[in-house]
CSV table of C-alpha atoms in Angstrom, one decimal:
chain,number,residue,atom,x,y,z
T,294,MET,CA,215.9,70.6,150.8
T,295,ASN,CA,218.2,67.9,149.5
T,296,THR,CA,217.0,65.1,147.3
T,297,VAL,CA,216.5,62.3,149.7
T,298,GLN,CA,214.1,64.4,151.6
T,299,VAL,CA,212.4,65.6,148.4
T,300,VAL,CA,211.8,62.1,147.1
T,301,SER,CA,210.8,60.5,150.7
T,302,GLY,CA,208.4,63.7,151.1
T,303,LEU,CA,206.7,62.8,147.6
T,304,THR,CA,206.7,59.0,148.6
T,305,GLU,CA,204.6,59.5,151.3
T,306,ILE,CA,202.7,62.2,149.7
T,307,ALA,CA,201.6,59.7,146.9
T,308,GLN,CA,201.3,57.0,149.1
T,309,LYS,CA,198.4,59.0,150.8
T,310,THR,CA,197.0,59.9,147.3
T,311,ARG,CA,196.7,56.3,146.4
T,312,LEU,CA,195.2,54.8,149.6
T,313,ALA,CA,192.6,57.7,149.5
T,314,ALA,CA,191.8,57.0,145.8
T,315,SER,CA,191.4,53.1,146.4
T,316,ARG,CA,188.4,54.3,148.7
T,317,LEU,CA,187.4,57.0,146.3
T,318,GLY,CA,187.0,54.5,143.2
T,319,VAL,CA,184.1,52.5,145.2
T,320,LEU,CA,182.3,55.5,146.3
T,321,ALA,CA,178.6,55.6,145.1
T,322,THR,CA,177.7,58.2,142.5
T,323,GLU,CA,176.0,60.1,144.8
T,324,GLU,CA,178.4,60.5,147.4
T,325,LYS,CA,180.8,61.5,144.2
T,326,ASN,CA,178.6,64.2,143.2
T,327,GLN,CA,178.1,65.7,146.9
T,328,ALA,CA,181.4,65.7,146.9
T,329,ILE,CA,181.9,67.7,143.4
T,330,ASN,CA,178.9,70.5,144.3
T,331,ALA,CA,180.7,70.8,147.9
T,332,ILE,CA,184.2,71.9,146.1
T,333,ALA,CA,181.9,74.6,144.0
T,334,LEU,CA,180.4,75.9,147.1
T,335,ALA,CA,183.7,75.9,148.7
T,336,LEU,CA,185.1,77.6,145.5
T,337,GLU,CA,182.5,80.0,145.7
T,338,SER,CA,182.9,80.9,149.5
T,339,ALA,CA,186.6,81.7,148.5
T,340,GLN,CA,186.1,83.6,145.4
T,341,ASP,CA,187.8,86.7,147.4
T,342,GLU,CA,190.4,84.5,148.4
T,343,ILE,CA,191.1,83.2,145.2
T,344,LEU,CA,191.0,86.0,143.0
T,345,ALA,CA,193.5,88.1,145.5
T,346,ALA,CA,196.0,85.4,145.2
T,347,ASN,CA,195.8,85.6,141.7
T,348,VAL,CA,196.5,89.2,141.8
T,349,ALA,CA,199.7,88.9,143.7
T,350,ASP,CA,200.5,86.1,141.0
T,351,CYS,CA,200.0,88.6,137.9
T,352,GLU,CA,202.0,91.1,139.9
T,353,ALA,CA,204.9,89.0,140.9
T,354,ALA,CA,204.8,87.3,136.7
T,355,MET,CA,204.8,90.9,135.2
T,356,ALA,CA,207.4,92.0,137.2
T,357,GLU,CA,209.5,89.1,136.4
T,358,GLY,CA,208.9,89.5,132.5
T,359,ILE,CA,206.3,86.9,132.1
T,360,ALA,CA,205.5,85.7,128.6
T,361,LYS,CA,202.5,87.9,127.2
T,362,PRO,CA,200.7,84.5,126.0
T,363,LEU,CA,201.8,82.6,129.2
T,364,TYR,CA,200.7,85.8,131.1
T,365,LYS,CA,197.1,85.5,129.5
T,366,ARG,CA,196.8,81.8,130.4
T,367,LEU,CA,197.8,83.2,134.0
T,368,GLN,CA,195.4,85.7,134.7
T,369,LEU,CA,191.7,84.4,136.4
T,370,ASP,CA,189.2,87.2,136.7
T,371,GLU,CA,185.8,86.8,138.1
T,372,HIS,CA,184.2,85.6,134.8
T,373,LYS,CA,187.1,82.8,134.1
T,374,LEU,CA,186.3,81.7,138.3
T,375,ARG,CA,182.3,81.7,137.6
T,376,ASP,CA,182.9,79.6,134.7
T,377,ALA,CA,185.4,76.8,136.5
T,378,ILE,CA,182.7,76.7,138.9
T,379,ALA,CA,180.1,76.0,136.7
T,380,GLY,CA,181.9,73.4,134.9
T,381,VAL,CA,182.6,71.7,138.4
T,382,ARG,CA,178.4,71.8,138.7
T,383,ASP,CA,178.3,70.1,135.4
T,384,VAL,CA,180.7,67.2,135.9
T,385,ALA,CA,178.4,66.6,138.7
T,386,LYS,CA,175.7,66.2,136.5
T,387,LEU,CA,177.4,63.6,133.9
T,388,ASP,CA,177.1,60.0,134.0
T,389,ASP,CA,179.1,58.3,136.4
T,390,PRO,CA,181.9,56.3,134.1
T,391,VAL,CA,182.9,54.0,136.9
T,392,GLY,CA,180.9,50.6,137.1
T,393,LYS,CA,179.6,50.4,133.8
T,394,VAL,CA,179.4,46.9,132.3
T,395,GLN,CA,181.1,46.8,128.6
T,396,ILE,CA,180.7,43.2,128.1
T,397,HIS,CA,178.6,40.3,129.9
T,398,ARG,CA,179.3,37.5,128.5
T,399,GLU,CA,178.6,33.6,129.4
T,400,ILE,CA,181.8,31.4,128.5
T,401,ASP,CA,180.0,28.5,129.6
T,402,THR,CA,177.0,27.3,131.6
T,403,GLY,CA,177.8,29.1,135.1
T,404,LEU,CA,181.0,30.8,133.6
T,405,ILE,CA,180.3,34.4,133.1
T,406,LEU,CA,182.9,37.0,132.3
T,407,LYS,CA,182.4,40.7,132.5
T,408,ARG,CA,184.7,43.6,131.6
T,409,ILE,CA,183.8,47.1,133.8
T,410,THR,CA,185.1,50.2,133.7
T,411,CYS,CA,187.5,51.6,136.9
T,412,PRO,CA,189.5,54.2,137.7
T,413,LEU,CA,193.3,54.6,136.8
T,414,GLY,CA,194.0,55.3,140.2
T,415,VAL,CA,196.5,58.5,140.5
T,416,LEU,CA,196.9,61.2,138.2
T,417,GLY,CA,199.9,63.6,138.2
T,418,ILE,CA,199.0,66.9,136.3
T,419,ILE,CA,201.7,69.5,135.8
T,420,PHE,CA,200.6,72.3,134.0
T,421,GLU,CA,201.9,76.0,133.7
T,422,ALA,CA,200.0,79.1,134.5
T,423,ARG,CA,196.0,78.5,134.0
T,424,PRO,CA,195.1,78.1,137.8
T,425,GLU,CA,191.2,77.6,136.8
T,426,ALA,CA,192.7,73.9,135.5
T,427,ALA,CA,193.3,72.9,139.2
T,428,ILE,CA,189.4,72.9,139.3
T,429,GLN,CA,188.4,71.5,136.3
T,430,ILE,CA,191.1,68.6,136.7
T,431,VAL,CA,190.1,67.9,140.4
T,432,SER,CA,186.2,68.0,139.7
T,433,LEU,CA,186.8,65.5,136.7
T,434,ALA,CA,189.2,63.3,139.1
T,435,ILE,CA,186.7,62.9,141.8
T,436,LYS,CA,183.9,61.9,139.5
T,437,SER,CA,185.6,59.5,137.9
T,438,GLY,CA,187.5,58.1,141.1
T,439,ASN,CA,190.9,59.0,140.8
T,440,GLY,CA,193.2,60.4,143.1
T,441,VAL,CA,195.0,63.7,141.8
T,442,ILE,CA,198.7,65.1,142.2
T,443,LEU,CA,198.6,68.9,140.9
T,444,LYS,CA,202.0,70.7,140.3
T,445,GLY,CA,201.2,74.4,139.0
T,446,GLY,CA,203.8,76.4,137.8
T,447,LYS,CA,205.7,78.9,140.1
T,448,GLU,CA,203.7,81.7,138.6
T,449,ALA,CA,200.7,80.4,139.7
T,450,LEU,CA,201.4,79.4,143.1
T,451,ARG,CA,199.6,81.7,145.4
T,452,SER,CA,196.1,80.9,142.7
T,453,CYS,CA,196.9,77.0,143.1
T,454,GLU,CA,197.4,77.4,146.7
T,455,ALA,CA,194.5,79.3,147.6
T,456,ILE,CA,192.5,77.0,145.4
T,457,VAL,CA,193.6,73.8,146.8
T,458,LYS,CA,192.8,74.9,150.0
T,459,ALA,CA,189.1,75.6,149.3
T,460,ILE,CA,188.7,72.4,147.3
T,461,LYS,CA,190.0,70.3,150.5
T,462,LYS,CA,187.8,72.2,152.7
T,463,GLY,CA,184.9,71.5,150.7
T,464,LEU,CA,186.0,68.1,150.6
T,465,SER,CA,186.2,68.0,154.5
T,466,ASN,CA,182.5,67.0,155.4
T,467,THR,CA,182.2,64.8,152.2
T,468,ALA,CA,182.6,61.1,151.7
T,469,VAL,CA,185.7,61.9,150.1
T,470,ASN,CA,189.1,62.3,151.8
T,471,PRO,CA,191.0,65.4,151.3
T,472,ASP,CA,193.9,63.3,150.7
T,473,ALA,CA,192.6,62.4,147.4
T,474,VAL,CA,193.9,65.7,146.1
T,475,GLN,CA,197.2,67.4,146.8
T,476,LEU,CA,199.3,70.0,145.8
T,477,LEU,CA,203.0,70.2,144.8
T,478,THR,CA,204.8,73.8,145.0
T,479,THR,CA,208.2,73.4,144.3
T,480,ARG,CA,210.4,73.1,140.7
T,481,SER,CA,212.1,70.6,142.2
T,482,GLU,CA,209.3,68.3,142.7
T,483,ILE,CA,208.7,67.7,139.1
T,484,LEU,CA,211.7,65.2,138.0
T,485,GLU,CA,210.9,63.5,141.6
T,486,LEU,CA,207.3,63.2,140.9
T,487,LEU,CA,208.0,61.8,137.3
T,488,LYS,CA,209.7,58.8,139.0
T,489,LEU,CA,207.1,57.6,141.1
T,490,ASP,CA,205.6,55.3,138.7
T,491,LYS,CA,204.9,52.8,141.6
T,492,TYR,CA,202.2,55.6,142.5
T,493,VAL,CA,201.1,57.5,140.2
T,494,ASP,CA,199.5,55.9,137.2
T,495,LEU,CA,199.0,58.7,134.3
T,496,ILE,CA,200.9,62.2,133.8
T,497,ILE,CA,198.8,64.8,132.2
T,498,PRO,CA,201.3,67.7,131.3
T,499,ARG,CA,199.3,71.1,129.9
T,500,GLY,CA,201.7,73.5,128.8
T,501,SER,CA,204.5,75.0,126.3
T,502,ASN,CA,205.4,72.3,123.8
T,503,SER,CA,209.2,72.4,125.3
T,504,PHE,CA,207.7,71.8,128.6
T,505,VAL,CA,205.4,68.4,127.5
T,506,ARG,CA,208.2,67.4,125.6
T,507,PHE,CA,210.7,67.6,128.7
T,508,VAL,CA,208.1,65.5,130.4
T,509,GLN,CA,207.4,63.0,127.8
T,510,GLU,CA,211.3,62.5,127.9
T,511,ASN,CA,211.9,62.2,131.7
T,512,THR,CA,209.5,59.6,133.2
T,513,ARG,CA,208.4,55.8,132.8
T,514,ILE,CA,204.5,56.9,133.6
T,515,PRO,CA,202.3,56.7,130.7
T,516,VAL,CA,201.8,60.5,129.3
T,517,LEU,CA,198.7,61.9,127.9
T,518,GLY,CA,199.0,65.2,126.3
T,519,HIS,CA,199.9,67.5,123.0
T,520,ALA,CA,203.5,68.8,123.0
T,521,ASP,CA,202.1,71.2,119.8
T,522,GLY,CA,198.9,73.2,118.8
T,523,ILE,CA,199.9,74.1,115.3
T,524,CYS,CA,196.0,74.7,113.9
T,525,HIS,CA,195.2,75.4,110.2
T,526,LEU,CA,192.0,77.0,108.9
T,527,TYR,CA,191.8,76.1,105.1
T,528,ILE,CA,189.2,78.8,103.0
T,529,ASP,CA,187.7,76.6,99.9
T,530,GLN,CA,187.0,78.1,96.9
T,531,ALA,CA,183.4,77.3,97.5
T,532,ALA,CA,183.5,79.6,100.5
T,533,ASP,CA,180.9,81.8,101.8
T,534,PHE,CA,183.1,85.0,102.0
T,535,GLU,CA,181.2,86.0,105.6
T,536,LYS,CA,181.4,82.9,107.3
T,537,ALA,CA,185.2,82.3,106.4
T,538,ILE,CA,185.6,86.0,107.6
T,539,SER,CA,184.1,85.4,111.2
T,540,ILE,CA,185.2,82.0,111.7
T,541,THR,CA,188.5,83.2,110.9
T,542,VAL,CA,189.1,85.9,113.0
T,543,ASP,CA,187.2,83.6,116.1
T,544,SER,CA,189.5,81.5,115.5
T,545,LYS,CA,192.7,83.8,115.5
T,546,THR,CA,191.1,86.2,117.8
T,547,GLN,CA,189.1,85.0,120.7
T,548,TYR,CA,191.6,83.8,122.6
T,549,PRO,CA,195.3,83.5,120.6
T,550,ALA,CA,196.8,82.0,123.9
T,551,ALA,CA,194.9,78.9,123.5
T,552,CYS,CA,196.3,75.7,122.2
T,553,ASN,CA,193.3,75.2,119.5
T,554,ALA,CA,194.0,79.3,117.9
T,555,ILE,CA,194.9,79.0,114.6
T,556,GLU,CA,198.5,79.5,113.5
T,557,THR,CA,197.7,79.7,109.7
T,558,LEU,CA,195.4,80.5,107.0
T,559,LEU,CA,195.3,78.6,103.9
T,560,VAL,CA,193.1,80.4,101.1
T,561,HIS,CA,192.5,78.6,97.6
T,562,SER,CA,193.9,80.5,94.6
T,563,ASN,CA,190.6,80.8,93.1
T,564,ILE,CA,189.7,83.2,95.5
T,565,ALA,CA,192.6,85.0,97.0
T,566,ALA,CA,192.5,88.1,95.0
T,567,GLU,CA,189.2,88.9,96.4
T,568,PHE,CA,189.1,87.2,99.7
T,569,LEU,CA,192.7,87.9,101.0
T,570,PRO,CA,192.3,91.9,101.4
T,571,LYS,CA,188.6,91.2,103.0
T,572,VAL,CA,189.9,88.6,105.6
T,573,ALA,CA,193.3,91.0,106.3
T,574,GLU,CA,191.2,93.9,107.1
T,575,ALA,CA,189.2,92.3,109.6
T,576,LEU,CA,192.1,90.2,111.2
T,577,GLN,CA,194.0,93.9,111.3
T,578,ALA,CA,190.9,95.7,112.8
T,579,GLN,CA,191.8,93.1,115.3
T,580,ASN,CA,195.6,93.8,115.8
T,581,VAL,CA,197.0,90.6,114.1
T,582,GLU,CA,200.1,90.9,112.9
T,583,LEU,CA,200.0,88.9,109.2
T,584,ARG,CA,202.7,87.2,107.5
T,585,GLY,CA,202.5,85.5,103.9
T,586,ASP,CA,204.3,83.4,101.5
T,587,GLU,CA,205.5,85.4,98.1
T,588,ARG,CA,202.0,84.7,96.4
T,589,THR,CA,200.3,86.3,99.1
T,590,LEU,CA,202.2,89.2,99.5
T,591,LYS,CA,201.4,90.2,96.0
T,592,ILE,CA,197.6,90.8,96.8
T,593,LEU,CA,199.2,92.1,100.4
T,594,PRO,CA,202.1,94.1,99.8
T,595,GLN,CA,202.0,95.7,103.2
T,596,ILE,CA,202.7,92.2,105.4
T,597,ASP,CA,206.1,90.6,106.5
T,598,LEU,CA,206.9,87.9,104.2
T,599,ALA,CA,206.5,84.5,105.9
T,600,THR,CA,209.8,82.2,106.5
T,601,ALA,CA,209.6,78.5,106.6
T,602,THR,CA,210.0,78.4,110.2
T,603,ASP,CA,206.4,80.6,110.2
T,604,TRP,CA,204.9,77.2,109.3
T,605,GLU,CA,206.2,75.3,112.0
T,606,THR,CA,205.5,77.9,114.9
T,607,GLU,CA,202.7,77.9,117.4
T,608,TYR,CA,202.5,81.5,117.9
T,609,SER,CA,199.8,82.0,120.8
T,610,ASP,CA,199.9,85.3,120.0
T,611,LEU,CA,198.1,88.0,117.6
T,612,ILE,CA,200.2,86.6,114.7
T,613,LEU,CA,198.9,84.6,111.6
T,614,ALA,CA,200.8,83.1,108.7
T,615,MET,CA,199.1,83.0,105.1
T,616,LYS,CA,199.4,80.7,102.1
T,617,ILE,CA,198.1,80.5,98.9
T,618,VAL,CA,197.2,76.9,97.5
T,619,ASP,CA,196.1,75.4,94.2
T,620,SER,CA,193.7,72.8,95.3
T,621,LEU,CA,191.9,71.3,98.3
T,622,GLU,CA,194.9,68.1,98.2
T,623,ALA,CA,197.6,71.2,98.3
T,624,ALA,CA,195.7,72.4,101.6
T,625,ILE,CA,195.5,68.7,103.0
T,626,ASN,CA,199.1,68.3,102.2
T,627,HIS,CA,200.4,71.4,103.8
T,628,ILE,CA,198.7,70.5,107.1
T,629,SER,CA,200.0,66.8,106.8
T,630,GLU,CA,203.1,68.4,106.6
T,631,TYR,CA,203.1,70.9,109.5
T,632,GLY,CA,200.3,70.1,111.4
T,633,SER,CA,200.2,68.7,114.8
T,634,ARG,CA,197.0,66.5,114.7
T,635,HIS,CA,195.2,69.2,117.4
T,636,THR,CA,192.0,70.6,115.6
T,637,GLU,CA,192.1,71.8,111.7
T,638,ALA,CA,188.8,73.2,109.9
T,639,ILE,CA,187.7,73.9,106.1
T,640,VAL,CA,185.3,76.5,105.5
T,641,THR,CA,183.1,75.6,102.2
T,642,GLU,CA,179.6,74.8,100.8
T,643,ASP,CA,181.0,72.2,99.0
T,644,LEU,CA,180.2,69.4,100.9
T,645,THR,CA,182.1,67.1,99.2
T,646,ALA,CA,185.1,69.0,99.4
T,647,ALA,CA,184.2,69.0,103.2
T,648,ALA,CA,183.8,65.3,103.6
T,649,THR,CA,187.1,64.6,101.8
T,650,PHE,CA,188.8,67.0,104.2
T,651,GLN,CA,187.4,65.7,107.1
T,652,ALA,CA,188.5,62.2,105.7
T,653,LEU,CA,191.8,62.5,104.9
T,654,VAL,CA,193.0,65.3,107.5
T,655,ASN,CA,194.4,63.3,110.4
T,656,ALA,CA,194.2,65.1,113.6
T,657,ALA,CA,192.4,64.7,116.8
T,658,GLY,CA,189.6,67.5,115.7
T,659,VAL,CA,188.5,68.1,112.1
T,660,TYR,CA,185.6,70.9,111.6
T,661,HIS,CA,183.5,72.3,108.6
T,662,ASN,CA,182.5,75.8,109.1
T,663,CYS,CA,183.2,76.6,112.4
T,664,SER,CA,185.7,77.7,114.5
T,665,THR,CA,188.6,75.7,115.7
T,666,ARG,CA,188.1,77.6,119.1
T,667,PHE,CA,185.6,75.0,119.5
T,668,ALA,CA,187.9,71.9,120.9
T,669,ASP,CA,187.3,72.1,124.3
T,670,GLY,CA,186.3,69.8,126.8
T,671,PHE,CA,183.4,72.3,128.1
T,672,ARG,CA,182.3,73.1,124.9
T,673,TYR,CA,181.7,69.2,123.9
T,674,GLY,CA,179.4,68.7,126.9
T,675,PHE,CA,182.0,66.9,129.0
T,676,GLY,CA,181.7,69.4,131.8
T,677,ALA,CA,185.7,70.2,132.1
T,678,GLU,CA,189.1,68.2,130.4
T,679,VAL,CA,191.9,67.3,132.1
T,680,GLY,CA,193.5,68.5,128.5
T,681,ILE,CA,193.9,67.7,125.2
T,682,SER,CA,195.7,64.5,123.6
T,683,THR,CA,196.8,65.0,119.8
T,684,GLN,CA,197.9,61.1,120.1
T,685,GLN,CA,196.8,58.7,117.6
T,686,MET,CA,195.7,56.0,120.2
T,687,PRO,CA,192.5,56.9,122.1
T,688,PRO,CA,191.7,59.0,124.2
T,689,ARG,CA,192.3,61.8,121.7
T,690,GLY,CA,191.0,65.6,121.4
T,691,PRO,CA,189.7,67.2,125.0
T,692,VAL,CA,189.8,64.3,127.7
T,693,GLY,CA,186.7,64.3,129.8
T,694,LEU,CA,185.7,61.5,132.1
T,695,GLU,CA,185.7,58.6,129.4
T,696,GLY,CA,189.7,59.7,129.5
T,697,LEU,CA,190.4,58.5,133.3
T,698,VAL,CA,189.1,54.9,133.4
T,699,THR,CA,190.3,52.2,132.3
T,700,TYR,CA,188.7,48.5,132.7
T,701,LYS,CA,189.1,45.0,133.8
T,702,TYR,CA,187.8,41.5,133.7
T,703,GLN,CA,185.8,40.0,136.0
T,704,MET,CA,184.7,36.2,136.0
T,705,CYS,CA,182.9,34.1,138.2
T,706,GLY,CA,182.8,30.0,137.7
T,707,ASP,CA,181.9,27.3,139.8
T,708,GLY,CA,185.1,25.1,139.6
T,709,HIS,CA,185.4,25.8,136.3
T,710,ILE,CA,188.9,24.2,135.0
T,711,VAL,CA,190.7,24.8,131.8
T,712,LYS,CA,191.3,21.0,131.2
T,713,THR,CA,187.7,20.7,131.0
T,714,TYR,CA,187.9,22.5,127.3
T,715,THR,CA,191.3,21.1,126.2
T,716,GLY,CA,192.3,17.6,124.8
T,717,ALA,CA,190.3,14.7,122.7
T,718,ASN,CA,187.0,15.6,124.5
T,719,ALA,CA,187.3,19.2,125.0
T,720,LYS,CA,183.8,20.9,126.0
T,721,SER,CA,183.1,23.8,123.5
T,722,PHE,CA,182.5,27.3,124.8
T,723,THR,CA,178.8,29.0,124.6
T,724,HIS,CA,180.7,32.4,124.2
T,725,ARG,CA,176.8,33.8,124.9
T,726,ASP,CA,176.4,37.7,125.2
T,727,LEU,CA,173.9,38.2,128.2
T,728,GLU,CA,171.5,41.4,128.9
């Protein structure tokens, strides 16, 4: 397929998606919820086909020597699929984010201004592995009134095709046109998708840091996402050891390939001699490879010495860097230097230290006495998420429905003109907020 044909084909797909999205954007909440529940039923009916497709993807990926973290993301078992479908149904239960009146104001008698939420339009979602992401994304897109063009990684092609086939089948007897959901299948289509700024309103990349940076550097379309997931856990001198060990183990090992798993453990020097051997034992029992700074190695001489690159590495694996710090300030400074503004946490019984940490650490999620693995749209009660954003401007953190709408200003008058409000005898505005 030559470039001209690819562009032509993608343009046609994008046009169809935009048309379907424009109609989806004005559907009633009940119509959208019916469509979402129909998707859940269709996915359940296609479970065997989806799981078989994923097995084939996994076998092919293993034969090609896929990296271990990516393979973990690729795997879709019965439990993951069940949870993803539960997330779809949860989205149907959420409030509709479209049509909310944020401002209702009288500018003058008979001149009324409203600010009302509305869909973004068409979302372009590019993701590596993790086929269940397609399920989460589509449900959120439909609830927020957006069309969606999906591009999964080549390693998840069969899985994504089976999932989107089921989704389209589910939508076929609803008010939502199946054209609102599209799947791209070839690598060459990625760059062409990134050029479709006339039809695509937002790009959301989900994958490795190099992949996200590639997307950010090759499009004029706004991009929502994060390049790195370098998360830290700081064990303060006033930490409860039992809590600290449990939270450390969960934050690292519950799902090490996730972007909200910790990569560095910071420990206050006043407790390091007592705490480090205990937490190391718990981590090594879970097959975690430990690396530490020179001070840590004096307490744990059996582990490897951490190098400068360890502090800026997202392992996405059972590897953890450890560093001793002399104060809360030193921990915050290390996080400011090496953190990716994703999720950071402190374990302490000192509420003043916790408040200081949460106030001064700049990240999308800043936690006290709990695992960083809670940074997830489903766990936040969003039903699902389209991705996590670490940008300073909102939306930030796990992005659910509220991150997929924008707003428009609507004004209604009765022959009002600006000239009335200018000049020597200018009339005043009332600027009165209405219920």
